[in-house]
PDB file of C-alpha atoms in Angstrom:
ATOM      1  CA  UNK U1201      -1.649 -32.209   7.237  1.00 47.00           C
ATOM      2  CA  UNK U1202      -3.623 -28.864   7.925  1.00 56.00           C
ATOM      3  CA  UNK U1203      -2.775 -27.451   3.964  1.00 58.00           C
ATOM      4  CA  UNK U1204      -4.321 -24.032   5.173  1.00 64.00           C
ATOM      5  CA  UNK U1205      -2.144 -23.154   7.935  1.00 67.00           C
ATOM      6  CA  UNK U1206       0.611 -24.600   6.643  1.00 63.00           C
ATOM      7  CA  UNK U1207       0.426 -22.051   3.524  1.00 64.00           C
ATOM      8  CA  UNK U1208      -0.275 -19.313   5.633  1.00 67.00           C
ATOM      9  CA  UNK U1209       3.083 -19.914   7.834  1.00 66.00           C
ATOM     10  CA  UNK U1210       5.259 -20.332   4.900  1.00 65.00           C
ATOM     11  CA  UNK U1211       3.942 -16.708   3.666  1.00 63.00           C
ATOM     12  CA  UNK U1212       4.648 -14.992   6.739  1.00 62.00           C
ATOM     13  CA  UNK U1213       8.583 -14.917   5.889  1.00 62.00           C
ATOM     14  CA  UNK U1214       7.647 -12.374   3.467  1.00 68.00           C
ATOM     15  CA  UNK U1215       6.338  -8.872   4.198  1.00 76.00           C
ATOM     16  CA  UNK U1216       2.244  -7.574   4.304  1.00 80.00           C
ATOM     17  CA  UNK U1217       1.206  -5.709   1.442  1.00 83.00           C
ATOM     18  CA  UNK U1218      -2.600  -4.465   0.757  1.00 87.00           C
ATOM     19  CA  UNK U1219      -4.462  -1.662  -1.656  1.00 87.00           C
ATOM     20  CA  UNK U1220      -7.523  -0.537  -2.514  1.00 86.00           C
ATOM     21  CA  UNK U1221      -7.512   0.446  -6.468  1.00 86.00           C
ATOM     22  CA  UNK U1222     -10.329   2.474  -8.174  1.00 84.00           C
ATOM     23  CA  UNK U1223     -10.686   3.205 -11.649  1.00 81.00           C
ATOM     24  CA  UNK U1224     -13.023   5.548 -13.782  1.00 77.00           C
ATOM     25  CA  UNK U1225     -11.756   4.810 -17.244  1.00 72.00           C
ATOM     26  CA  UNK U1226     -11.501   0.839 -16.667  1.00 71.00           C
ATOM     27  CA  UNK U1227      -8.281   1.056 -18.173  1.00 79.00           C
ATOM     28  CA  UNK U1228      -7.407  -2.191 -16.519  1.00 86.00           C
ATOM     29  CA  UNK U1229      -4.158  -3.135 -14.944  1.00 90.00           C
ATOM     30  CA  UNK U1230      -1.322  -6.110 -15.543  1.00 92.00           C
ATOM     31  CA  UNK U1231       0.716  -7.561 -12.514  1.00 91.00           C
ATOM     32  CA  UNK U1232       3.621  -8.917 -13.419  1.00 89.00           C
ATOM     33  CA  UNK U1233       5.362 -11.532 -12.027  1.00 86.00           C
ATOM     34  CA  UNK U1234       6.075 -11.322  -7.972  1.00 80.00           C
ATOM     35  CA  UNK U1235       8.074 -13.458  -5.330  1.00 76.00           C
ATOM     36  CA  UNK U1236       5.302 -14.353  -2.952  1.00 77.00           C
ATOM     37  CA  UNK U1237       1.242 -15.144  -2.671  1.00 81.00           C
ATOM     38  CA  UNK U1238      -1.697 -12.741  -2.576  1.00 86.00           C
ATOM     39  CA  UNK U1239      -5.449 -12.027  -3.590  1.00 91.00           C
ATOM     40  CA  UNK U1240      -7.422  -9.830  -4.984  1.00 94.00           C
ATOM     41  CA  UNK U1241     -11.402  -9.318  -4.249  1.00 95.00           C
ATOM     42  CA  UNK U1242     -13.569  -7.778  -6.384  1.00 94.00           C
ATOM     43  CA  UNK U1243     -15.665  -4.845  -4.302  1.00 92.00           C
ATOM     44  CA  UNK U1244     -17.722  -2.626  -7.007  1.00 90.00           C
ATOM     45  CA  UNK U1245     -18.214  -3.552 -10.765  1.00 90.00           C
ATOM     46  CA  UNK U1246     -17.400  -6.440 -13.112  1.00 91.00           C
ATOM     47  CA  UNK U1247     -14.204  -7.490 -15.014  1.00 92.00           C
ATOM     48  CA  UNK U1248     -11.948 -10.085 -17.048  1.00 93.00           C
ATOM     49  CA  UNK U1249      -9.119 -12.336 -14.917  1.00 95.00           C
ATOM     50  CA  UNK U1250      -6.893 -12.562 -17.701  1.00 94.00           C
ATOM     51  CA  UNK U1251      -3.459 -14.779 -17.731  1.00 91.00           C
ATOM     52  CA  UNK U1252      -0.771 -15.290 -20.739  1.00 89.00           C
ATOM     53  CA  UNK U1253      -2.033 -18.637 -21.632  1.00 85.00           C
ATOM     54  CA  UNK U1254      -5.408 -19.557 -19.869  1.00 85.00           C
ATOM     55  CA  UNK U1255      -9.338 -18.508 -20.851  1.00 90.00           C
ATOM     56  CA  UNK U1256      -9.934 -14.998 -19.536  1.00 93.00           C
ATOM     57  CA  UNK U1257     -12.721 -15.588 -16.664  1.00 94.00           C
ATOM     58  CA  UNK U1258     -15.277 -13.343 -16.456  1.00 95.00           C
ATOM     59  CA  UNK U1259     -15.484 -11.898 -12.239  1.00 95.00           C
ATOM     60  CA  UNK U1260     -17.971  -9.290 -10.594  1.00 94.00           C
ATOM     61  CA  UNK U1261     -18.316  -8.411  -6.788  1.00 94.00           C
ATOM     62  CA  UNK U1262     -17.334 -10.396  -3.825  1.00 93.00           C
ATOM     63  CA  UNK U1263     -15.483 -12.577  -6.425  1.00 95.00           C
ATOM     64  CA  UNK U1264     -12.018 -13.527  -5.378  1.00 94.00           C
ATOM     65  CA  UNK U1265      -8.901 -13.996  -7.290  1.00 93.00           C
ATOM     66  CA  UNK U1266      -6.293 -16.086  -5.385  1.00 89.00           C
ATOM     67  CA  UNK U1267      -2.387 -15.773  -6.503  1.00 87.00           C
ATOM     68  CA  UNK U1268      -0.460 -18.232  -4.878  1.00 78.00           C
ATOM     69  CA  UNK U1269       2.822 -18.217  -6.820  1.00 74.00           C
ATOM     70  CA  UNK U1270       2.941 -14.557  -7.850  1.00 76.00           C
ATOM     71  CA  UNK U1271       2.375 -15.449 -12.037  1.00 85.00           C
ATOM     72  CA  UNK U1272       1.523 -13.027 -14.448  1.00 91.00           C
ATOM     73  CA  UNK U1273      -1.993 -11.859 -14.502  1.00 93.00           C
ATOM     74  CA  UNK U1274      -4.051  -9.003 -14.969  1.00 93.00           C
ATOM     75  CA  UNK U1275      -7.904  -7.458 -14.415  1.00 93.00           C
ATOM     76  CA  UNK U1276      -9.444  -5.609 -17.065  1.00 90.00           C
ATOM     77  CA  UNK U1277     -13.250  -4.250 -18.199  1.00 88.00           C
ATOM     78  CA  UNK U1278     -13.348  -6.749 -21.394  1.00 89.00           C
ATOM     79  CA  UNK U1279     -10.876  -9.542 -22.083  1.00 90.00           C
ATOM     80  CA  UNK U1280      -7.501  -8.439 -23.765  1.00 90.00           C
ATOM     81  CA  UNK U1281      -3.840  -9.652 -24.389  1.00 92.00           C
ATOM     82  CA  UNK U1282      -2.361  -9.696 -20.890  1.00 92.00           C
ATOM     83  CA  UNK U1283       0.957  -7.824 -22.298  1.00 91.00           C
ATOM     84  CA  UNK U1284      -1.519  -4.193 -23.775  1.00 91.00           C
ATOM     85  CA  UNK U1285      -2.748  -4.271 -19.971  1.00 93.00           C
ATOM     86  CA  UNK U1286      -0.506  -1.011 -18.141  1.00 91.00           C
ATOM     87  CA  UNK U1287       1.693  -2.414 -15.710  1.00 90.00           C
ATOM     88  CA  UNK U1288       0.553  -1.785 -12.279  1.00 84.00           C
ATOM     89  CA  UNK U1289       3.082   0.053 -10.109  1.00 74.00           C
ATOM     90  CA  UNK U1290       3.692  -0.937  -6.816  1.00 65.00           C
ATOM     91  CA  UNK U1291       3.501   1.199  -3.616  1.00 61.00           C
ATOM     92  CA  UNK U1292       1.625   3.117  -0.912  1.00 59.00           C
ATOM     93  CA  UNK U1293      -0.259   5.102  -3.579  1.00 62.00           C
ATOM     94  CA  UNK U1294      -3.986   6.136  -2.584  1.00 65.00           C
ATOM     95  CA  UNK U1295      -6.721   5.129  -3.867  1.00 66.00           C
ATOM     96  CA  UNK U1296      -8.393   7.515  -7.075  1.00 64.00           C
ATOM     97  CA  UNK U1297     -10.409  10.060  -5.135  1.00 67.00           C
ATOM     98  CA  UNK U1298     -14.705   9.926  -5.796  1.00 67.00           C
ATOM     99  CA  UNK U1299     -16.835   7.111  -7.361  1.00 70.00           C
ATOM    100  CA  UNK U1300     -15.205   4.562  -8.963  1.00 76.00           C
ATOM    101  CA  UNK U1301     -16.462   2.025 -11.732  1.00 80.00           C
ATOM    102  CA  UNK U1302     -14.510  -0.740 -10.734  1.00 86.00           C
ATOM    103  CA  UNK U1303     -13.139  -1.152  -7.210  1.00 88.00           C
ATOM    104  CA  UNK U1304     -11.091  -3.889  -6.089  1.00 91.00           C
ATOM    105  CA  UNK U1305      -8.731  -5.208  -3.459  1.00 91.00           C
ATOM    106  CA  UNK U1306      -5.617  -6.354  -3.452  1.00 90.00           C
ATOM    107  CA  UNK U1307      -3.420  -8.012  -0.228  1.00 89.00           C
ATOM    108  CA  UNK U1308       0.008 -10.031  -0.556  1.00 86.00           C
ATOM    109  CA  UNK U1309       3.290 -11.307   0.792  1.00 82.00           C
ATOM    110  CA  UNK U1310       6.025 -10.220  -0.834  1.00 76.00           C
ATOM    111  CA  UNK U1311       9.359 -12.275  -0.176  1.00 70.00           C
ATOM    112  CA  UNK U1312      12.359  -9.985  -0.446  1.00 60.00           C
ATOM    113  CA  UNK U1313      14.706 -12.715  -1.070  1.00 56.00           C
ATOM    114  CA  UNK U1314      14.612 -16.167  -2.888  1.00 55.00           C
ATOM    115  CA  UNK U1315      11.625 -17.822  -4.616  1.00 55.00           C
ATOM    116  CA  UNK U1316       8.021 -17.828  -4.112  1.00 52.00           C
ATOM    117  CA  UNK U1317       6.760 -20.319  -1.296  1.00 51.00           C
ATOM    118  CA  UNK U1318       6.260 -23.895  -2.635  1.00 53.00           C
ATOM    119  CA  UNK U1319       2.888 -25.628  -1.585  1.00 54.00           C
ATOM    120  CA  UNK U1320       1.691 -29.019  -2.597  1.00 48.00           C
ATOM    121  CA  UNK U1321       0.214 -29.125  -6.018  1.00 47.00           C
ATOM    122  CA  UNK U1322      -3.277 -29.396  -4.711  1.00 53.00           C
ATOM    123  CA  UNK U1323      -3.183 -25.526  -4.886  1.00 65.00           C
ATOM    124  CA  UNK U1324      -2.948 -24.152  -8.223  1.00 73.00           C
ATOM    125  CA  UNK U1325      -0.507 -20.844  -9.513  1.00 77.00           C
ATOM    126  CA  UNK U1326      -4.275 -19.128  -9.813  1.00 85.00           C
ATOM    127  CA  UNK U1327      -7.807 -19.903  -9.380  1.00 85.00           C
ATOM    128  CA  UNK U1328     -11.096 -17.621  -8.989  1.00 90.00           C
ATOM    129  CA  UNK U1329     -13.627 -18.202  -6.677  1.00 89.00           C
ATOM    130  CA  UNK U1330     -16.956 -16.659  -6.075  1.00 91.00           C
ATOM    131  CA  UNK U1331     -17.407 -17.731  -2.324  1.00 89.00           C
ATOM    132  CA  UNK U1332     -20.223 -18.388  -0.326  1.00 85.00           C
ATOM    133  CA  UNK U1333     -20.935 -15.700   1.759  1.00 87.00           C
ATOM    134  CA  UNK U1334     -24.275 -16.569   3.072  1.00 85.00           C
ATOM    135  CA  UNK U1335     -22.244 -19.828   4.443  1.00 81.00           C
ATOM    136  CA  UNK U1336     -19.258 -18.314   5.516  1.00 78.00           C
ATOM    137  CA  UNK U1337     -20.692 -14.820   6.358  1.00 87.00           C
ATOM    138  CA  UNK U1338     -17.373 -13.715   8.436  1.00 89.00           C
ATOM    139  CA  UNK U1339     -15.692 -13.637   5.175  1.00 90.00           C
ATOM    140  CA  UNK U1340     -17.452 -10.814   4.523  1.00 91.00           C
ATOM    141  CA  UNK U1341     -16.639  -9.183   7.819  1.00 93.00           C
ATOM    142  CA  UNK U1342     -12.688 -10.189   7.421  1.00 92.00           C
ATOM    143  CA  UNK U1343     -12.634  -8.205   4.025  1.00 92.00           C
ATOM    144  CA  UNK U1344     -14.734  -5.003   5.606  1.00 91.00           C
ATOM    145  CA  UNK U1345     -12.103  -5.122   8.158  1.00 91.00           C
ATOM    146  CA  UNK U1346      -9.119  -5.318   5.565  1.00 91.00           C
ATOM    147  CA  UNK U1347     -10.784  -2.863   3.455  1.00 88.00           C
ATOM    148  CA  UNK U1348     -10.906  -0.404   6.642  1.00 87.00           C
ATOM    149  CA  UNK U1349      -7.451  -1.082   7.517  1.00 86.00           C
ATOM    150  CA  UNK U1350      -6.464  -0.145   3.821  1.00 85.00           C
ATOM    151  CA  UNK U1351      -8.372   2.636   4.043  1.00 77.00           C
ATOM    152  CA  UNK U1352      -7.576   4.441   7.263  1.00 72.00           C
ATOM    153  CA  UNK U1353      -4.334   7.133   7.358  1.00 51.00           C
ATOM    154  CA  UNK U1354      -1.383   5.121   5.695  1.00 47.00           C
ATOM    155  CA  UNK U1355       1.160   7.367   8.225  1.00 46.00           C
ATOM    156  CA  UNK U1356      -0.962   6.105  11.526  1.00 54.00           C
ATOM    157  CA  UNK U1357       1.432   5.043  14.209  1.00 50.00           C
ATOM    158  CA  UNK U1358      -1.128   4.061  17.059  1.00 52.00           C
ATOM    159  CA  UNK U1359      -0.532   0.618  19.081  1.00 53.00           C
ATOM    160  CA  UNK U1360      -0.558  -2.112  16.873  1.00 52.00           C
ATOM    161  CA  UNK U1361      -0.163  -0.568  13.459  1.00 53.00           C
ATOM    162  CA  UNK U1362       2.093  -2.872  12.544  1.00 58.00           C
ATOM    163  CA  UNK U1363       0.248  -6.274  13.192  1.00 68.00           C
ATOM    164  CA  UNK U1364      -3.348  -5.166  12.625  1.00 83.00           C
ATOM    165  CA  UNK U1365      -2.214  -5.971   8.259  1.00 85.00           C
ATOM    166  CA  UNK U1366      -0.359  -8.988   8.284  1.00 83.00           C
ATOM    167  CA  UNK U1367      -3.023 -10.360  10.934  1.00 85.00           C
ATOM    168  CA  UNK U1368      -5.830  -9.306   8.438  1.00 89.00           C
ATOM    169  CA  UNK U1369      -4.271 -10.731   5.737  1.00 88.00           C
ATOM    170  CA  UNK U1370      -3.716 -14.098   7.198  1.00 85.00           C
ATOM    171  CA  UNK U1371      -7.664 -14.324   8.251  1.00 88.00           C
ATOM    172  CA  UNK U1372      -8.891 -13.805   4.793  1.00 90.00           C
ATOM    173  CA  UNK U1373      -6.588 -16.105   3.354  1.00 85.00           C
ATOM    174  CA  UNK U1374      -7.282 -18.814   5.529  1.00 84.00           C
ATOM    175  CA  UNK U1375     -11.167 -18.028   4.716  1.00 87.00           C
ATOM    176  CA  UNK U1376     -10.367 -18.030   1.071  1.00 86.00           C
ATOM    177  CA  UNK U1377      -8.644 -21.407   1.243  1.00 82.00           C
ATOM    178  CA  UNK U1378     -11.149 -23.270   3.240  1.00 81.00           C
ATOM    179  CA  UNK U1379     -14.341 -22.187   0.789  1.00 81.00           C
ATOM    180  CA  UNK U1380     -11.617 -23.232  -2.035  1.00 79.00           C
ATOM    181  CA  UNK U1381     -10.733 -26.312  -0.301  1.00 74.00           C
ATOM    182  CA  UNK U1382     -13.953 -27.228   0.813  1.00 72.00           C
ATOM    183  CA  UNK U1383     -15.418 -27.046  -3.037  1.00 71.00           C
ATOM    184  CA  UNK U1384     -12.800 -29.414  -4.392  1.00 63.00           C
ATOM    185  CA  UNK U1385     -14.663 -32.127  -6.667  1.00 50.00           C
ATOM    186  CA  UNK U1386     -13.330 -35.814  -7.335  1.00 41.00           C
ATOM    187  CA  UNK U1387     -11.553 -33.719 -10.673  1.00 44.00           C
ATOM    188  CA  UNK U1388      -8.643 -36.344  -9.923  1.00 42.00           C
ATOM    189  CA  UNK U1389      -6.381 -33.375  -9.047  1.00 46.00           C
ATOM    190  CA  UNK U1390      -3.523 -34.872  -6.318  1.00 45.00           C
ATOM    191  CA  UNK U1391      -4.797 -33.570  -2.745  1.00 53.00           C
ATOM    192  CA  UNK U1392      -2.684 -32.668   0.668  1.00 54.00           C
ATOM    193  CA  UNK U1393      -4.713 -35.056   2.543  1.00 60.00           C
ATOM    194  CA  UNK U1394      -3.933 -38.066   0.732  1.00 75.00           C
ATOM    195  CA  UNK U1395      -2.844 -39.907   3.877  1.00 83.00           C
ATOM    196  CA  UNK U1396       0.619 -41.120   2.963  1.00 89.00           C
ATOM    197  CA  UNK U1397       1.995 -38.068   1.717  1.00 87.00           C
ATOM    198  CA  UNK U1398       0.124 -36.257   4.481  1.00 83.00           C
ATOM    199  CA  UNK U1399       1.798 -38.199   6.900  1.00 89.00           C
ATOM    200  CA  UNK U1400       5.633 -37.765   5.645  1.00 91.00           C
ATOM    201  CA  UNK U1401       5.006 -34.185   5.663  1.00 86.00           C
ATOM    202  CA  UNK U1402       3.965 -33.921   8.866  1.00 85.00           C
ATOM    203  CA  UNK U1403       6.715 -36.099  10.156  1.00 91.00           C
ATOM    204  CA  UNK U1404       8.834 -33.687   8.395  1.00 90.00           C
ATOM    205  CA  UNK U1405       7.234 -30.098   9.310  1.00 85.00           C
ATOM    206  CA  UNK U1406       7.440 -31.696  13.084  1.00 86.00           C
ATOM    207  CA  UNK U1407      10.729 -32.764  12.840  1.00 92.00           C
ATOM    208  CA  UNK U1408      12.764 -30.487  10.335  1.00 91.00           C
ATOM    209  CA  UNK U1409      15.825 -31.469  12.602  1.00 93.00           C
ATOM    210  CA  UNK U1410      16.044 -35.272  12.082  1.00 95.00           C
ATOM    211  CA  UNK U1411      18.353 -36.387   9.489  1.00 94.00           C
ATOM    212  CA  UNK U1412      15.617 -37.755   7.198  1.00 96.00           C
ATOM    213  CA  UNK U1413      16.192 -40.357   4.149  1.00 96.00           C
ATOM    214  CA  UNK U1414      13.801 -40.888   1.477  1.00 97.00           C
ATOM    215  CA  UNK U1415      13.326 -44.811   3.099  1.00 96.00           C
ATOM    216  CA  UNK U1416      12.424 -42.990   6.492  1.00 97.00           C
ATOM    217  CA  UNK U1417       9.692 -40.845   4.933  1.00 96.00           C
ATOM    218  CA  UNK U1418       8.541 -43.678   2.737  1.00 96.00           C
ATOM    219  CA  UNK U1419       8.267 -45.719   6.052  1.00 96.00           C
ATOM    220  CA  UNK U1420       6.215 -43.088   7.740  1.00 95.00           C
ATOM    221  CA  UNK U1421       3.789 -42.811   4.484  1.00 94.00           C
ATOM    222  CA  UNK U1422       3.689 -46.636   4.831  1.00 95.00           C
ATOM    223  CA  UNK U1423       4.595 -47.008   1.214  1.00 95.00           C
ATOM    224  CA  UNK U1424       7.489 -48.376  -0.927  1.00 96.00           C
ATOM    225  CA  UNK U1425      10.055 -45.938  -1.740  1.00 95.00           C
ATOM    226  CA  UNK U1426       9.607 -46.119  -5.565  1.00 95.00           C
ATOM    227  CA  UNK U1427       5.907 -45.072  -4.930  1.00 95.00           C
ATOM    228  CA  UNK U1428       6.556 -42.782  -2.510  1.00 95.00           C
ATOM    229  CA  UNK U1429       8.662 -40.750  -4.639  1.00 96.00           C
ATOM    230  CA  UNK U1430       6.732 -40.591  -7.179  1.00 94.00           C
ATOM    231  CA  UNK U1431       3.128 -40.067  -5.921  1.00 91.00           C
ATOM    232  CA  UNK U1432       5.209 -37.272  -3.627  1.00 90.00           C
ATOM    233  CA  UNK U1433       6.573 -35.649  -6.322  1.00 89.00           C
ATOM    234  CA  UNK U1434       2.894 -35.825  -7.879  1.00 84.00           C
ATOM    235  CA  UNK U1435       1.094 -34.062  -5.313  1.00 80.00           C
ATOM    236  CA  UNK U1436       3.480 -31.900  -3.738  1.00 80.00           C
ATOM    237  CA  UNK U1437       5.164 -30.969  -6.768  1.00 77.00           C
ATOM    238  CA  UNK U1438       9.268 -31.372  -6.069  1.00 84.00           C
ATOM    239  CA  UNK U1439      10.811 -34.782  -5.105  1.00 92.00           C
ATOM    240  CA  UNK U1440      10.813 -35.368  -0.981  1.00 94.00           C
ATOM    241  CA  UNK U1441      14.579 -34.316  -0.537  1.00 95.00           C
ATOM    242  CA  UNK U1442      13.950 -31.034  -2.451  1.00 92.00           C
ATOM    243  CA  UNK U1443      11.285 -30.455  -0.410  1.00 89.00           C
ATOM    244  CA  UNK U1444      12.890 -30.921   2.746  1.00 92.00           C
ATOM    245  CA  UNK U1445      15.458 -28.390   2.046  1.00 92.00           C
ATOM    246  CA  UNK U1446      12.890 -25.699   1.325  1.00 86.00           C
ATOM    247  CA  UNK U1447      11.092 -26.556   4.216  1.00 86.00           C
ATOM    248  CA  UNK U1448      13.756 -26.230   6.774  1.00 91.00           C
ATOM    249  CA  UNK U1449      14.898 -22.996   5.117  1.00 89.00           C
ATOM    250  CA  UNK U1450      11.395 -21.500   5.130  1.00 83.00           C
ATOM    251  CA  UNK U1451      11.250 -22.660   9.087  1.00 86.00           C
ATOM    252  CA  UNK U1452      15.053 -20.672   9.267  1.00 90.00           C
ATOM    253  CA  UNK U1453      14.229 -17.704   7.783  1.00 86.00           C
ATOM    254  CA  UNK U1454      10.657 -17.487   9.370  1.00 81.00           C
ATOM    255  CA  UNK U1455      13.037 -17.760  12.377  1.00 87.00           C
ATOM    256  CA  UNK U1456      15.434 -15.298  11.380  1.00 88.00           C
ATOM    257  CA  UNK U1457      12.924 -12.924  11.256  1.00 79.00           C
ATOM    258  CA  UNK U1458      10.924 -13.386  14.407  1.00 79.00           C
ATOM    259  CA  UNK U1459      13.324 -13.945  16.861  1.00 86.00           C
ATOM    260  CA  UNK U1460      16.934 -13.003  17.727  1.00 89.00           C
ATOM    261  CA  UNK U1461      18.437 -17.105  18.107  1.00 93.00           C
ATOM    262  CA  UNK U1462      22.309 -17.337  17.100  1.00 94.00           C
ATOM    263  CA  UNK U1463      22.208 -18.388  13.531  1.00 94.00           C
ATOM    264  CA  UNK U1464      23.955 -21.754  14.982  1.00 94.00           C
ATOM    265  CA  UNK U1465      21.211 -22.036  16.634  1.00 95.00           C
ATOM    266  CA  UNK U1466      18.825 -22.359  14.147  1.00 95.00           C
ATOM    267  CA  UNK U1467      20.602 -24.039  11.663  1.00 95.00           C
ATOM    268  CA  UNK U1468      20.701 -27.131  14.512  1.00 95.00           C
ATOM    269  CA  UNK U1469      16.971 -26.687  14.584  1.00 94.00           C
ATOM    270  CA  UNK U1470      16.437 -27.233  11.134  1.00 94.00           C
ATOM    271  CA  UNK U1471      18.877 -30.062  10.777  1.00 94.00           C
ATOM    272  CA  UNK U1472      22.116 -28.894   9.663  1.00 95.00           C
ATOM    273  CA  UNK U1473      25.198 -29.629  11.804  1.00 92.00           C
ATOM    274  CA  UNK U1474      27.042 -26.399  11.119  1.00 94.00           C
ATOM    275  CA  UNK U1475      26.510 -22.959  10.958  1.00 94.00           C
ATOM    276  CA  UNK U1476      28.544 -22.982   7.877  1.00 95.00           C
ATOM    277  CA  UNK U1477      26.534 -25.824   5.941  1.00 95.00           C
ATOM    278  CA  UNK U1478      23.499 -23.837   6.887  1.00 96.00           C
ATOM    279  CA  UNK U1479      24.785 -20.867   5.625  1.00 95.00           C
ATOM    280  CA  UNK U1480      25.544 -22.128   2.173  1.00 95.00           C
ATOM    281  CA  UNK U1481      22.512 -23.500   1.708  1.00 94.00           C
ATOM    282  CA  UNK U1482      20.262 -20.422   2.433  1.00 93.00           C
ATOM    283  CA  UNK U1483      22.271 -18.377   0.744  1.00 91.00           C
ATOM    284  CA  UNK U1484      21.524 -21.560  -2.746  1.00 89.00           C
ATOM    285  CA  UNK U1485      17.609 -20.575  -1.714  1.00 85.00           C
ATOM    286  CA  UNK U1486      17.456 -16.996  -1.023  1.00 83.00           C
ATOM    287  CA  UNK U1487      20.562 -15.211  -2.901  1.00 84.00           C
ATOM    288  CA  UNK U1488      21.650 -13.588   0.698  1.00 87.00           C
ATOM    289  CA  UNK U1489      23.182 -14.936   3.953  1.00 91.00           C
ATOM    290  CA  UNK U1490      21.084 -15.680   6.585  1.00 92.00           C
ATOM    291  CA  UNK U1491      22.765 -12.498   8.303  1.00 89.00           C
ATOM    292  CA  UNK U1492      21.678 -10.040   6.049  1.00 87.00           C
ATOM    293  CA  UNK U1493      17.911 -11.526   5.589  1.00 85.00           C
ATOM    294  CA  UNK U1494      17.369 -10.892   9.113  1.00 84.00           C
ATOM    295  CA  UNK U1495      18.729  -7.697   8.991  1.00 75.00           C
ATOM    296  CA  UNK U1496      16.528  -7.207   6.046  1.00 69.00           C
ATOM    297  CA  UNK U1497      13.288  -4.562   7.212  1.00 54.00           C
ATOM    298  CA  UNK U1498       9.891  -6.185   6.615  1.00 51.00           C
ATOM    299  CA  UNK U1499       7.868  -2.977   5.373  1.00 45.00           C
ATOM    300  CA  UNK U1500       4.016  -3.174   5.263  1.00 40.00           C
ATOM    301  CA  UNK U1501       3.871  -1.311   1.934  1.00 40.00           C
ATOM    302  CA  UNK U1502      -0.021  -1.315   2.161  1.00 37.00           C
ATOM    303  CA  UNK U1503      -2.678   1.607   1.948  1.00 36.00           C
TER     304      UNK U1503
END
């Protein structure tokens, strides 16, 4: 199973988000929690990650702060209690005028409706990384680019104004997650690869459709179903039922928004045999009908 660009299509339901922030008085700021996945890189000065719970790790430029279940965290000039940290308030807000002590950006998908994306365990809530930018020097070039995207006139309207963010944002993830990926040690942490799991999940991201059992997808991992479940549930985090569900929802509502199909449609692509089973269950997983998600706007609330 390709983790990376699996991630990166589960994100897309949401909608692009990026700033540049810059701060004089290193006041530091406090995210709170979000419905979605994002980054933030470090461009000019040093400062704390700090979480509610975990060791406050100490960051400075071209570090990389990866979010991947929108948790509670905040960046600040020397470690502190994540709830004295101001709130940051989101929007298309400009970035402080003049030199800056600290500069860093920030780039996310935010999910108007229902949870934040599930991935398999091997990828944590939040993890910094300093990457290797003398091995993976179009990183480098990916975040100039975002950072020049961010930058320009938040009211442009030229050709492709709308796809120039989210496509940004989905190259520096992906480079993100493969320096991350690649710099995994034998920690014992459950991986995506490991071949039995990464084999029922690609039968089921193939074939969302099919009207899977757990003995099916223990078959296809070549495993008995008492270990499958469990070392499933292990790495991926949810039992393989549960995350069949979200899966075909996430493949319905990535539909809903990119195309125009009849919602009975979709609901026979992602296995359901009526429009009103379907129904139900997106509206258990994303607190609206699949009607009024698509009629949902996706706003790039970015520069």
């Amino acid at each position: 199973m390709d983790l990376i660009s699996e991630v990166i299509r589960t994100l897309r339901v949401g909608s692009a988000a990026a700033r540049l922030i810059r701060q004089t008085d290193r006041r530091g700021v406090r995210f709170p929690p979000f419905s979605g996945s994002g980054f933030h890189i470090i461009r000019r000065g040093t400062c704390w990650l700090v979480t509610e719970h975990g060791e406050p790790v100490r960051l400075g430029p071209g570090d990389v702060v990866l979010v991947s279940a929108g948790i509670a965290h905040g960046l600040c000039a020397a470690p502190r209690v994540l709830a004295d940290l101001p709130e940051m308030v989101l929007g298309p807000f400009p970035p402080e005028p003049g030199p800056a002590d600290f500069e860093f950006l920030c780039g996310a998908y935010h999910l108007d409706h229902g949870p934040s994306p599930r991935h398999p365990r091997a990828l944590p809530d939040l993890v910094a990384l300093s990457p290797a930018y003398e091995r993976a020097p179009r990183l480098r070039t990916l975040i100039d680019l975002l950072a020049a995207d961010v930058a320009a006139d938040a009211a442009a309207t030229g050709p492709g104004t709308g796809a120039t963010l989210p496509a940004l944002l989905d190259l520096v993830l992906a480079e993100v997650l493969r320096q991350w990926y690649d710099e995994q040690d034998a920690s014992g942490r459950p991986r995506a690869d490991d071949p039995g799991i990464a084999a029922a999940l690609r039968a089921i991201h193939e074939n969302p459709e099919r009207a899977w059992t757990v003995a099916q997808l223990s078959s296809a991992a070549t495993m008995p179903r008492t270990a499958f479940t469990r070392r499933f549930t292990t790495v991926v985090g949810v039992p393989p039922m549960r995350y069949l569900t979200t899966w075909r929802l996430g493949r319905a509502a990535r539909m809903l928004r990119e195309s125009d199909a009849p919602l009975a449609a979709i609901a026979h692509q992602v296995g359901y045999t009526s429009e009103f089973a379907f129904s139900a269950a997106f509206r258990r997983e994303y607190g609206t009908a699949p009607g009024g998600f698509r009629r949902t706007p996706v706003l790039l609330a970015a520069r």
